CSV table of C-alpha atoms in Angstrom, one decimal:
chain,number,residue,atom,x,y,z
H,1,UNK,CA,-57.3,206.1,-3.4
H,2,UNK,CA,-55.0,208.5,-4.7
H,3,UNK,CA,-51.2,207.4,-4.5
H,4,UNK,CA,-50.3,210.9,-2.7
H,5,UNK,CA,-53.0,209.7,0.3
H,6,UNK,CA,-51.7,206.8,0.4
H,7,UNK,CA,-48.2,207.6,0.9
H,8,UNK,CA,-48.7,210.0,3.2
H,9,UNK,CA,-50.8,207.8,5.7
H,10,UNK,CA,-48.3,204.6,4.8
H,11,UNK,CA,-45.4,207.3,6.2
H,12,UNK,CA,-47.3,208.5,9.2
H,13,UNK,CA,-48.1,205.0,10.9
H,14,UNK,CA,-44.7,204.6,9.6
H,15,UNK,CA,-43.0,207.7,11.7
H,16,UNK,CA,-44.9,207.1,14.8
H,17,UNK,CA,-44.1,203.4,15.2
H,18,UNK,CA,-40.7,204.5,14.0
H,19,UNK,CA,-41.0,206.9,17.4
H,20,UNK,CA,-42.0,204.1,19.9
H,21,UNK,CA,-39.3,201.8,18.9
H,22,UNK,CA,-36.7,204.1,18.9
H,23,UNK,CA,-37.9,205.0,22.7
H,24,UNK,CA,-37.6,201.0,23.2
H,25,UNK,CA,-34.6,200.5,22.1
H,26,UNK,CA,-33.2,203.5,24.3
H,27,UNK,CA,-35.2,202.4,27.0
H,28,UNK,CA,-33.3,198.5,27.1
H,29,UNK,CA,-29.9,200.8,27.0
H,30,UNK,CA,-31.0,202.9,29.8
H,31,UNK,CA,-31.7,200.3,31.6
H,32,UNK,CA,-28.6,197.9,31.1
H,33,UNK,CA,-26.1,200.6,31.6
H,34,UNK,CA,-27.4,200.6,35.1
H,35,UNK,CA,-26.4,197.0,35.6
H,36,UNK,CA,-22.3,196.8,36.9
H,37,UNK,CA,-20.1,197.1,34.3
H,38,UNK,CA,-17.0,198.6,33.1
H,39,UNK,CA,-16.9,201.7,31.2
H,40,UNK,CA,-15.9,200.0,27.8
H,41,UNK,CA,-19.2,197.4,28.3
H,42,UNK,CA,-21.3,200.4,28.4
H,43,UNK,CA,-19.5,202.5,25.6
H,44,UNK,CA,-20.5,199.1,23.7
H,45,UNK,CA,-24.1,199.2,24.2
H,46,UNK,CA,-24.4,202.5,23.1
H,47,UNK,CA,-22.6,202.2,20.2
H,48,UNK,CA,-24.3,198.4,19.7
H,49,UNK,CA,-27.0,201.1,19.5
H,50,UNK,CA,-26.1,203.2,17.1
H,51,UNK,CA,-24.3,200.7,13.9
H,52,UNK,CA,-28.1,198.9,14.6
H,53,UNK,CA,-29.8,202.2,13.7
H,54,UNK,CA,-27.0,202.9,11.0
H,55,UNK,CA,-26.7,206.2,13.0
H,56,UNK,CA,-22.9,205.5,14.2
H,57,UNK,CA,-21.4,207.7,11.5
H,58,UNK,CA,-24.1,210.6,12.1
H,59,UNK,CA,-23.6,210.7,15.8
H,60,UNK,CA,-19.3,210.6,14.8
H,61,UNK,CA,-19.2,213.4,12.9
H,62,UNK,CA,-21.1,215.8,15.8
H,63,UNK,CA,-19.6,214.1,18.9
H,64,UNK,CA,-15.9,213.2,20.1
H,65,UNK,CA,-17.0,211.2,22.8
H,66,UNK,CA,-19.1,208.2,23.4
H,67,UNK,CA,-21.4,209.2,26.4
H,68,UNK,CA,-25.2,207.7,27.2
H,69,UNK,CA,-26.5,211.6,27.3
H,70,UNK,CA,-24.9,212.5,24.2
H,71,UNK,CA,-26.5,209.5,22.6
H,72,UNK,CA,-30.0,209.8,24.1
H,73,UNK,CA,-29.8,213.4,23.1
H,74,UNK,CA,-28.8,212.3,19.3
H,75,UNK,CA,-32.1,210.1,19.5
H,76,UNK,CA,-34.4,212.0,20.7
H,77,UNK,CA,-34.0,215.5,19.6
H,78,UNK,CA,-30.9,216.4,17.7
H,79,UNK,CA,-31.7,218.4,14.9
H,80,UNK,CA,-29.3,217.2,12.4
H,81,UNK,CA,-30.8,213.8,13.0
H,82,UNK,CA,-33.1,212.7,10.9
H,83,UNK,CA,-34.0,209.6,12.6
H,84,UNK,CA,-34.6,211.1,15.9
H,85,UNK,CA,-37.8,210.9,18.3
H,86,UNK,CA,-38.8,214.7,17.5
H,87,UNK,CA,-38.2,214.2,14.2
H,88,UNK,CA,-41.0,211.2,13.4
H,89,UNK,CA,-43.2,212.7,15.1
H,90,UNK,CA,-42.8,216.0,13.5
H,91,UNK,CA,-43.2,213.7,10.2
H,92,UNK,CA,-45.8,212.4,11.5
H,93,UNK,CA,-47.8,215.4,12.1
H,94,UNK,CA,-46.8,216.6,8.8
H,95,UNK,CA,-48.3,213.7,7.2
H,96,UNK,CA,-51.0,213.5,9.0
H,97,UNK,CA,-52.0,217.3,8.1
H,98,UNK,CA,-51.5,217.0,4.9
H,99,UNK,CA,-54.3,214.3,4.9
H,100,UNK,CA,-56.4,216.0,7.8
H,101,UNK,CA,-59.7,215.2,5.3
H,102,UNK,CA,-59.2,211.7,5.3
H,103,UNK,CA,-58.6,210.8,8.8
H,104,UNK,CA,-61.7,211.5,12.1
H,105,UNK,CA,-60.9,214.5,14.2
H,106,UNK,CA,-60.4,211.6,16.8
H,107,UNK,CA,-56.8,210.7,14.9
H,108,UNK,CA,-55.5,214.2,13.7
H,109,UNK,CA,-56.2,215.3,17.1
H,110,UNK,CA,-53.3,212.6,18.6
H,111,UNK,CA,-50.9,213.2,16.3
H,112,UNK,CA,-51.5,217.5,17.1
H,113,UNK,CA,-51.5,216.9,20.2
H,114,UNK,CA,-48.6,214.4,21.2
H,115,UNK,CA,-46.2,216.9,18.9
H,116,UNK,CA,-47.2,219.6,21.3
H,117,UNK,CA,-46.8,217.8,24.6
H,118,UNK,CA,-43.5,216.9,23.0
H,119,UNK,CA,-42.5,220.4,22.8
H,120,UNK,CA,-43.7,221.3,26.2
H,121,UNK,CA,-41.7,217.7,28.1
H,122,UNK,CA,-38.6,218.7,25.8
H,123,UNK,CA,-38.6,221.9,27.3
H,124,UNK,CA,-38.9,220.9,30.9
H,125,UNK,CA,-35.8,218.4,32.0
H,126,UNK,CA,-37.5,215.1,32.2
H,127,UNK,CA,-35.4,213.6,29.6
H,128,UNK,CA,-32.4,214.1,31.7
H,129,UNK,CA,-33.5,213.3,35.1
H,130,UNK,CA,-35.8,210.3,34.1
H,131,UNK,CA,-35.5,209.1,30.7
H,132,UNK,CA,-37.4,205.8,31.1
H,133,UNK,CA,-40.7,208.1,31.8
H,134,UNK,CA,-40.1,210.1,28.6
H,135,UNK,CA,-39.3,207.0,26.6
H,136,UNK,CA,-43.0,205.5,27.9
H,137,UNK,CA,-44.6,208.8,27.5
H,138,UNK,CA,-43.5,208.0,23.7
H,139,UNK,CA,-45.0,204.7,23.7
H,140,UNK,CA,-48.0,205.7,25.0
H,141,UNK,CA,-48.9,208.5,22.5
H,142,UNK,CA,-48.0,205.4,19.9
H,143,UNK,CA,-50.4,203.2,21.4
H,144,UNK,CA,-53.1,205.8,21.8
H,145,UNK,CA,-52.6,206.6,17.9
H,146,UNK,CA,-53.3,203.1,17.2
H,147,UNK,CA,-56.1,202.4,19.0
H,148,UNK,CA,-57.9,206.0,18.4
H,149,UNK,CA,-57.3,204.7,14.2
H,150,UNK,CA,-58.8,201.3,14.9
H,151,UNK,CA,-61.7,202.9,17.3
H,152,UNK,CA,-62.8,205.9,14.9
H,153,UNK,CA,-62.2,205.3,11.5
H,154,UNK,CA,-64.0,203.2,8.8
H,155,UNK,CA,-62.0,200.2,7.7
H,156,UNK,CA,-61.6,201.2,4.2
H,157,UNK,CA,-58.3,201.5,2.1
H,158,UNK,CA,-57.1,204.0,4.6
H,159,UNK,CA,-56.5,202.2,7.5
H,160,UNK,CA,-55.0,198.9,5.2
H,161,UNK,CA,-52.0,201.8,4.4
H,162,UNK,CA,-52.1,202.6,7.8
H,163,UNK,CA,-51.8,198.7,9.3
H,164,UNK,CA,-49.2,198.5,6.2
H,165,UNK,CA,-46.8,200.9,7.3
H,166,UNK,CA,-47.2,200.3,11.1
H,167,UNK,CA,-45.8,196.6,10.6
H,168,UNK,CA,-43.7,197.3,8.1
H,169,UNK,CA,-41.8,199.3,10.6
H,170,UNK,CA,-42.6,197.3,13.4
H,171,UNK,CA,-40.8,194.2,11.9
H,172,UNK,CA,-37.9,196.2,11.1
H,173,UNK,CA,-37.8,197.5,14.4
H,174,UNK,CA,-38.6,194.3,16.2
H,175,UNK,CA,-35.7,192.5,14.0
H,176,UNK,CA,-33.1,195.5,14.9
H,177,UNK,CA,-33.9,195.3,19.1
H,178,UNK,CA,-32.8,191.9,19.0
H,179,UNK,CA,-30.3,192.2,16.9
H,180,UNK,CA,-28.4,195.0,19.5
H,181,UNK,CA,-28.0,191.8,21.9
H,182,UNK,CA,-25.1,190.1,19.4
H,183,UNK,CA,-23.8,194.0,18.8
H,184,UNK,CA,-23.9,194.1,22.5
H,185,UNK,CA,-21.9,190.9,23.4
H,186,UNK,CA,-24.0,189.1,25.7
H,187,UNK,CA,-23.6,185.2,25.8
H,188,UNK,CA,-25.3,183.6,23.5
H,189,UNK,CA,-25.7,180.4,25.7
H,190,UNK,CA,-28.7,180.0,28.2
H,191,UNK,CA,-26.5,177.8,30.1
H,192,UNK,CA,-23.4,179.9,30.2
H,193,UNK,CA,-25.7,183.3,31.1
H,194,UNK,CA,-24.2,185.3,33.9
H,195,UNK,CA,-26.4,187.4,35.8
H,196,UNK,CA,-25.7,190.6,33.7
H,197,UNK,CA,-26.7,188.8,30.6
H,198,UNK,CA,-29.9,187.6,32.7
H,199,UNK,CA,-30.9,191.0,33.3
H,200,UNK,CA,-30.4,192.8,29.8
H,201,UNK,CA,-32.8,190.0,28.5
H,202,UNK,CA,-35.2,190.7,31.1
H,203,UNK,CA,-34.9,194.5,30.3
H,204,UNK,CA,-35.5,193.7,26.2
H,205,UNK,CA,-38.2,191.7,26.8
H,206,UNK,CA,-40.1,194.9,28.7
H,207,UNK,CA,-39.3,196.7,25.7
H,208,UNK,CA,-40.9,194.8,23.4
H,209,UNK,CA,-43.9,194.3,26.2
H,210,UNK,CA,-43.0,191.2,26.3
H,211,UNK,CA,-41.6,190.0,29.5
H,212,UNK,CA,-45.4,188.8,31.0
H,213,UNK,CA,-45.9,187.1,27.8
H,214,UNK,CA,-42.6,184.9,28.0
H,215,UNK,CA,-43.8,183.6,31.5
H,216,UNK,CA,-46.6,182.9,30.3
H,217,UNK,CA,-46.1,180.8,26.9
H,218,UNK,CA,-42.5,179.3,28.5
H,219,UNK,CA,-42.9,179.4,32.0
H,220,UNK,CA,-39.3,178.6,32.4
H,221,UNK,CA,-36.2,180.2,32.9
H,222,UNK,CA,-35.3,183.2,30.5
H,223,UNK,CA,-32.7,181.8,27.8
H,224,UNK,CA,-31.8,183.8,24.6
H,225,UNK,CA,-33.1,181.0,22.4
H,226,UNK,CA,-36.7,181.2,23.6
H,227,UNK,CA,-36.6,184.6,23.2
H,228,UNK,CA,-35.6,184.6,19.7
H,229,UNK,CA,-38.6,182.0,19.3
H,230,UNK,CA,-40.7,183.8,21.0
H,231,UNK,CA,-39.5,187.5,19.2
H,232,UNK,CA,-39.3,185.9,15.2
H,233,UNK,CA,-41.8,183.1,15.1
H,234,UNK,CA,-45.0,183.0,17.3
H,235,UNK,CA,-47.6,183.9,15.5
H,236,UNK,CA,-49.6,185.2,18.7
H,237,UNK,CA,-47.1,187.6,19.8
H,238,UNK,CA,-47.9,191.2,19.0
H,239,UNK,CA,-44.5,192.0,18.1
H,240,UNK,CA,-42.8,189.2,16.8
H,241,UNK,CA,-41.9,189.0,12.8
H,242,UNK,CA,-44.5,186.7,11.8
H,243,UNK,CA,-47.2,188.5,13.3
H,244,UNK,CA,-45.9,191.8,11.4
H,245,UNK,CA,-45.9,189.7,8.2
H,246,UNK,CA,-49.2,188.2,8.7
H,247,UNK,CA,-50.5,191.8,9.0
H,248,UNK,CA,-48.3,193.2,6.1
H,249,UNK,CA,-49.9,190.1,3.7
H,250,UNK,CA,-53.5,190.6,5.0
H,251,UNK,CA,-53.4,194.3,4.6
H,252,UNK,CA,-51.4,194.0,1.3
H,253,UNK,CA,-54.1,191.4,0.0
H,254,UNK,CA,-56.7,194.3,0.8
H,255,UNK,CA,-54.7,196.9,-1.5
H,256,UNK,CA,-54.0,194.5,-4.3
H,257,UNK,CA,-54.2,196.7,-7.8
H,258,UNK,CA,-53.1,195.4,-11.2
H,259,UNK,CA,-49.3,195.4,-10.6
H,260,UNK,CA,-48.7,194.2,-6.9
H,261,UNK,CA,-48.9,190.6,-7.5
H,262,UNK,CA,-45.3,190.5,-7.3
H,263,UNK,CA,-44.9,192.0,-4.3
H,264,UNK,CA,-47.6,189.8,-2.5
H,265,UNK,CA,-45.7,187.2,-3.5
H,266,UNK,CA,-42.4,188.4,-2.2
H,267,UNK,CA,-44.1,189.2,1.0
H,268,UNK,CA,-46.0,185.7,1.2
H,269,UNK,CA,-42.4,184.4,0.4
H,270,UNK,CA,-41.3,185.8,3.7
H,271,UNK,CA,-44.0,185.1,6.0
H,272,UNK,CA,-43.6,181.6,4.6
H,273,UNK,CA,-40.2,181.5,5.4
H,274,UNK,CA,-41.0,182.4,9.3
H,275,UNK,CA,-43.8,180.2,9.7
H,276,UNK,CA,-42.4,177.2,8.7
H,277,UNK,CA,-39.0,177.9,10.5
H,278,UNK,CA,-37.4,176.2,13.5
H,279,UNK,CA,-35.5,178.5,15.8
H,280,UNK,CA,-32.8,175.6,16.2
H,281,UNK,CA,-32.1,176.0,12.5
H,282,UNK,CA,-31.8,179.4,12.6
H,283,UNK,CA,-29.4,179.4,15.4
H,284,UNK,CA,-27.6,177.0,13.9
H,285,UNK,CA,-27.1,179.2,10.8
H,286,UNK,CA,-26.7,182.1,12.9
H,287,UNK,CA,-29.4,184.6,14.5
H,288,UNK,CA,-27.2,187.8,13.2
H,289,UNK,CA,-26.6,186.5,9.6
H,290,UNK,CA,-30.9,185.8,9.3
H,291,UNK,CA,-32.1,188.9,11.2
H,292,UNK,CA,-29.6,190.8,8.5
H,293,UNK,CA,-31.3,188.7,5.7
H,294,UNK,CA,-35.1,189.3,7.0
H,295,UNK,CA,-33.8,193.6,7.4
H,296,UNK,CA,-32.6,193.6,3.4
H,297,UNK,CA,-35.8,191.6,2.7
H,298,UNK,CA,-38.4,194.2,4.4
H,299,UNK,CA,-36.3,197.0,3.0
H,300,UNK,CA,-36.6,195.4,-0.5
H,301,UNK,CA,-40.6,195.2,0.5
H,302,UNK,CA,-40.9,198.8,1.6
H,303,UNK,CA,-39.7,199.5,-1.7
H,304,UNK,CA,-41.4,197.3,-3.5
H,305,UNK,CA,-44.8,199.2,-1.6
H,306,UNK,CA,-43.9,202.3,-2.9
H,307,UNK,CA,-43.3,201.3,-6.5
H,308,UNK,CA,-46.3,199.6,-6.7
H,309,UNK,CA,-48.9,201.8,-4.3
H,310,UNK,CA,-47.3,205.4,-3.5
H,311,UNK,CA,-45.6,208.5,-5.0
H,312,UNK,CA,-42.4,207.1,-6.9
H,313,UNK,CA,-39.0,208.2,-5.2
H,314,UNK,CA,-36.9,210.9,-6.9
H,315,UNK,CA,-34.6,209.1,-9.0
C-alpha cells in the first residue's frame, strides 16, 4: 500500500475517534456541572478540561472568561480550533475523500453524511438547549463508522491502518478522561468519597460506556481504584489501555515492513508494561505521574507509525 493511503486512512479513524472522545469528555463535564457546587468547582472542571486537551492557552487567548458555553462552543465548533468536534470530522471527510477508491461506498457514505448532518444540527440550537444529545449524536456517527468499516470492507492492509489509528487515539483519549478526575480534584479515596465525587465517577464511567460493565465485573460499590483497574488494565474492556494496545500490536504485527521492528517492540514494551501491572502499584506511584508516562509513550508511538509506515512530517 502506498504510504499516502495509508496515512490518510491511519488520520481518518484517527479524526473521528478523536470526534467521539472529545464529545465524552464534554459530556462527563456537562453532566458534573449540574451536580451542587460552587462557582470556582465548576470553573475547575472546565478548565481540568482544557490543560488535559492542552487547549487552555487556545481557549485564553479568544475568551476572558471561564464559562461552560464558551467552552463547549471552543470544542465543538470554533473555527480557530483545530482540535474541535467540526474540525475532525471535517478531517475526516477530507481524508476519507481523498481515499474514496479504497474504501466501499458503505464507509465514504458515513463520513459524507455525518459532516452534513453536522452542518444541519449546528445550525439548529441543539447544542445549546441539550448538549448531551448532540454529544451522543457524535458518538453514534463514530460507532456507525466503525462498524460499517468492519461490516463492508475486506480485511486487508486497509482496515489494519484503520484499527491502527482508531486505538491509537482511543488510548490517548481513554488515558486523558481519566486523567481530568486528578485535574478536577475529586478525592482520591473510595472511603473518603462524598456524594459529589460518587456521582462524577458514575458520570465518567457512562462516558467511557462503561458504567454497566463495572457492575458487572465488580459488583461492588463505585471506588476510584477499581475504576482505574478497570479503565488501564482489563484486557476485556473495550476501552481500557490494554485493550487499545492489544489492538495497536495485533494490527501493527499485520503491517510489519522492513523497518518497523523497532517500533513493535516499543509498542510490545508497552502493552507488556500494562498487562503485567497491579493497579495498587500504580497508585502507589501515582495514577497522574503513569497516565503522563503512558501519554508521552503513545505520542512517541504515533510518531514512530509515521516514520516507519506514512508520509514523513515536514521537518
Amino acid at each position: 500500500m502506498l504510504s499516502r493511503t495509508a496515512d490518510h486512512l491511519f488520520w481518518m479513524a484517527r479524526y473521528t475517534e478523536r470526534a467521539e472522545n472529545t464529545a465524552r469528555m464534554l459530556d462527563v463535564n456537562v453532566q458534573t456541572s449540574m451536580l451542587p457546587q460552587s462557582d470556582e468547582e465548576n470553573a475547575q472542571g472546565w478548565r481540568a478540561l482544557l490543560g488535559i486537551s492542552e487547549l487552555q492557552y487556545a481557549f485564553n487567548q479568544k475568551y476572558q472568561s471561564l464559562e461552560g458555553r464558551e467552552v463547549i462552543d471552543f470544542m465543538v465548533r470554533d473555527p480557530d480550533n483545530t482540535s474541535s468536534i467540526v474540525a475532525c470530522l471535517t478531517q475526516a471527510r477530507e481524508n476519507a475523500r481523498a481515499v474514496r477508491g479504497t474504501l466501499t461506498t458503505e464507509v465514504w457514505e458515513i463520513q459524507n453524511q455525518t459532516w452534513l448532518d453536522m452542518q444541519r444540527r449546528l445550525k439548529s440550537d441543539l447544542l445549546e438547549t441539550d448538549p448531551s444529545k448532540f454529544f451522543e449524536w457524535v458518538k453514534y456517527r463514530s460507532h456507525l463508522s466503525r462498524g460499517v468499516t468492519l461490516g463492508t470492507m475486506l480485511r486487508d492492509e486497509a482496515v489494519h491502518f484503520i484499527r491502527l489509528g482508531t486505538f491509537l487515539e482511543r488510548a490517548d483519549n481513554t488515558a486523558r478522561i481519566l486523567d481530568v478526575k486528578y485535574h478536577g480534584g475529586a478525592a482520591e479515596s473510595g472511603e473518603s468519597m462524598s456524594q459529589r465525587d460518587f456521582y462524577y465517577w458514575g458520570a465518567m464511567l457512562r462516558s467511557v460506556s462503561g458504567f454497566e460493565i463495572y457492575r458487572k465485573v465488580y459488583r461492588d460499590v463505585i471506588t476510584p481504584a477499581r475504576i482505574a483497574e478497570l479503565l488501564m488494565l482489563r484486557a476485556d474492556m473495550p476501552r481500557s489501555l490494554l485493550a487499545c494496545m492489544d489492538e495497536v500490536v495485533q494490527n501493527l504485527r499485520a503491517v510489519r515492513n522492513d523497518v518497523s521492528a523497532d517500533t513493535e517492540r516499543f509498542a510490545g514494551r508497552l502493552r507488556a508494561q500494562l498487562e503485567f501491572a497491579k493497579i495498587d502499584d500504580i497508585l502507589a506511584d501515582g495514577l497522574h505521574d503513569t497516565l503522563t508516562r503512558f501519554l508521552a509513550d503513545i505520542y512517541e508511538l504515533g510518531n514512530r507509525v509515521s516514520r516507519d509506515f506514512l508520509v514523513p512530517l515536514a521537518a
